[in-house]
Amino acid sequence: MTAVTDQDHTEHPEHPEHSGDAERPRPTESGKSRTEAGGSGTDDVGGTSDGNAGERAADRSTGAPARRTGDSGPWDDGLIARRVNETTGSEPYTVTETRPPVQQIVTPLSYDPPLRSRLEALRELVGLSRTRLDSRTLAEAGRVLDEAAARRRLSGQHTVVAIAGATGSGKSQLFNALAGVAISETGVRRPTTAAPIACSWSDGAASLIERLGIPPRLRRRPLQAGPDADEQLRGLILVDLPDHDSAAVQHREQVDRVLRLVDAVIWVVDPEKYADAILHERYLRPMAAHAEVMFVVLNQIDRLPGEAAEQVLDDLRRLLDEDGIALGEYGEPGATVLALSALTGDGVGELREALGQFVAERGAPSRRIAADVDIAAARLWPVYATRRRTGLSEEAREEFSARLADAVGATAAGEAAERAWLRNANRACGTPWLRLWRWCQEHREPPTGRHAARVQPDEEATARQRVEQAVRTVADRASAGLPAPWAQAVREAAVRGSQGLPEALDELAVRAGLPPGRPPRPGWWPAAVLAQASMTVLQFLGGLWLLTQIIGVMSPNLGVPVLLMVIGIVGGPLIEWSSKMAARGPARRYGMEAERRLREAAAGCGRARVLDPVAAELLRYREVRERYGRVAGVGAGAGGR
């Protein structure tokens, strides 16, 4: 049998008449003071004990329990003791002497490598997403990281288990049954439990209880009846919570707060409220991922006749299955479902054994954190995962570059370059008479190697519209299939890059256009020019020869001069036509090279201003998707299914 002691000097406020008794030493039956009897009065978990442990120690010579002068029974030193006497009558309890506290080294909790990897991935995921997602979306993930870090710094040898239930379910009665003594108040008045009460079975639990926000006056510690007593529950910290359906709002708030911090939960239900919608919709269904750290206990089976208890238990299992809670049956991981009566003790031993084995495994804190990570990953699914391939294909990139090239007039620039090359060939290889006529027309055309810029307002507007349409198209293709926040980020990056893009393309068209001056000439041009000059010389010689014959300087002979003139007159256009035919290939290549340069320049401008920012957003999304896959516990590539 065990007894309990408060874990500080503070007595219960509702019994101020005992507040002064805890500070002065009282003699034991052997006539020695509390200090002389060997009681230290110090508690290892919550600070100091209630000050009366020494006088409650058994006399070493007689084995009889120590009493204060005027005491009517054992432990008659405060509210807890009176509750024990009221619930158990006059049956004596065997208590032992309080042992001096032993300084313990608390071993921090250590997560296994897979869980550490998931937590690290979640931390990186939150860091990469802060500029893309709002704080409310990342709040749950941040809370999980904070709680995981806080729990890791605390003891890994203890397991914090909360007992939760509805009004009248008997959770406080079960709490007392597990502790072996009345710690939490029970009664017909509702709500009975107004604040969480903690009871620990071993040293080193103070920091964990402080994390729950439970004050020292509500911390309890069973006194061991022997060196091996309650070894089964060593490392357990049991917390009795207020009613989760209490009419007092602050009670429900305390339940929600503590449930987020404990390692495991024992849900206590009764035959009347086991199917309560508040329990299933507000707690069990959202906590379905925590099935491995969950006990569901059907209490008060002593009220059910015959096989009714089994029928209610089967229906409870059915409801839990509908809630998505895996049941730990046939050796599979999941919630433990039991039926018991805290009043009669039927089934309490089975729960105690299951709870002792659960605590001895020391795996509940890690499983709880892993379940929290699962829930956070499930809530982040809509903002990270996609069921189709995402990104910007090469076809979309080429189409975007082609649209920009059309907007900047790359095709027209190539054609103009080709015509300029042909004009230059005609000037070099044409007949003198055609060259003279073309020279008169030069002042009406732009300089050789330049093409006219767009000066018409309607042409400028059309080019701007083409650029804007190209940007919208590439943004829509790049964001297709992405979750909404990342699709919006991709579109915003494209829009920011498109600002000033039409003007930049106009400047580029002038800067990357044809070089000033004449186009380069092929190696056969000097021969063509020499042949054309020869034809002109033949025409002059034939004409001069005829002129000398007409004026009588030379004897008449029309055959030779006429032949020379005919050769010059016919040969000149023939050479010009041959040169033009030979110049088509080089002119076409020259025009295509000019078009290529302008297209590459336009593509480079569009890539630097639009495609690169869009690709950066897509790369960031792929990074966070890979980390989300690690958080969700799937392959790197499966995170973006």
XYZ file of C-alpha atoms in Angstrom, residues 22 130 140 235 239 244 272 293 295 321 368 446-447 500 577:
15
model
C 4.311 21.901 8.784
C 8.760 31.925 -44.284
C 1.569 24.421 -36.140
C 9.303 6.679 -14.437
C -1.673 13.851 -14.495
C -12.890 18.255 -21.113
C -23.385 6.793 -20.979
C 0.330 6.783 -27.266
C -5.310 4.364 -23.966
C -12.253 2.758 -35.993
C 4.238 11.477 -29.534
C 18.689 54.395 -94.142
C 22.443 53.796 -93.925
C 10.724 47.439 -68.335
C 23.215 39.002 -112.709
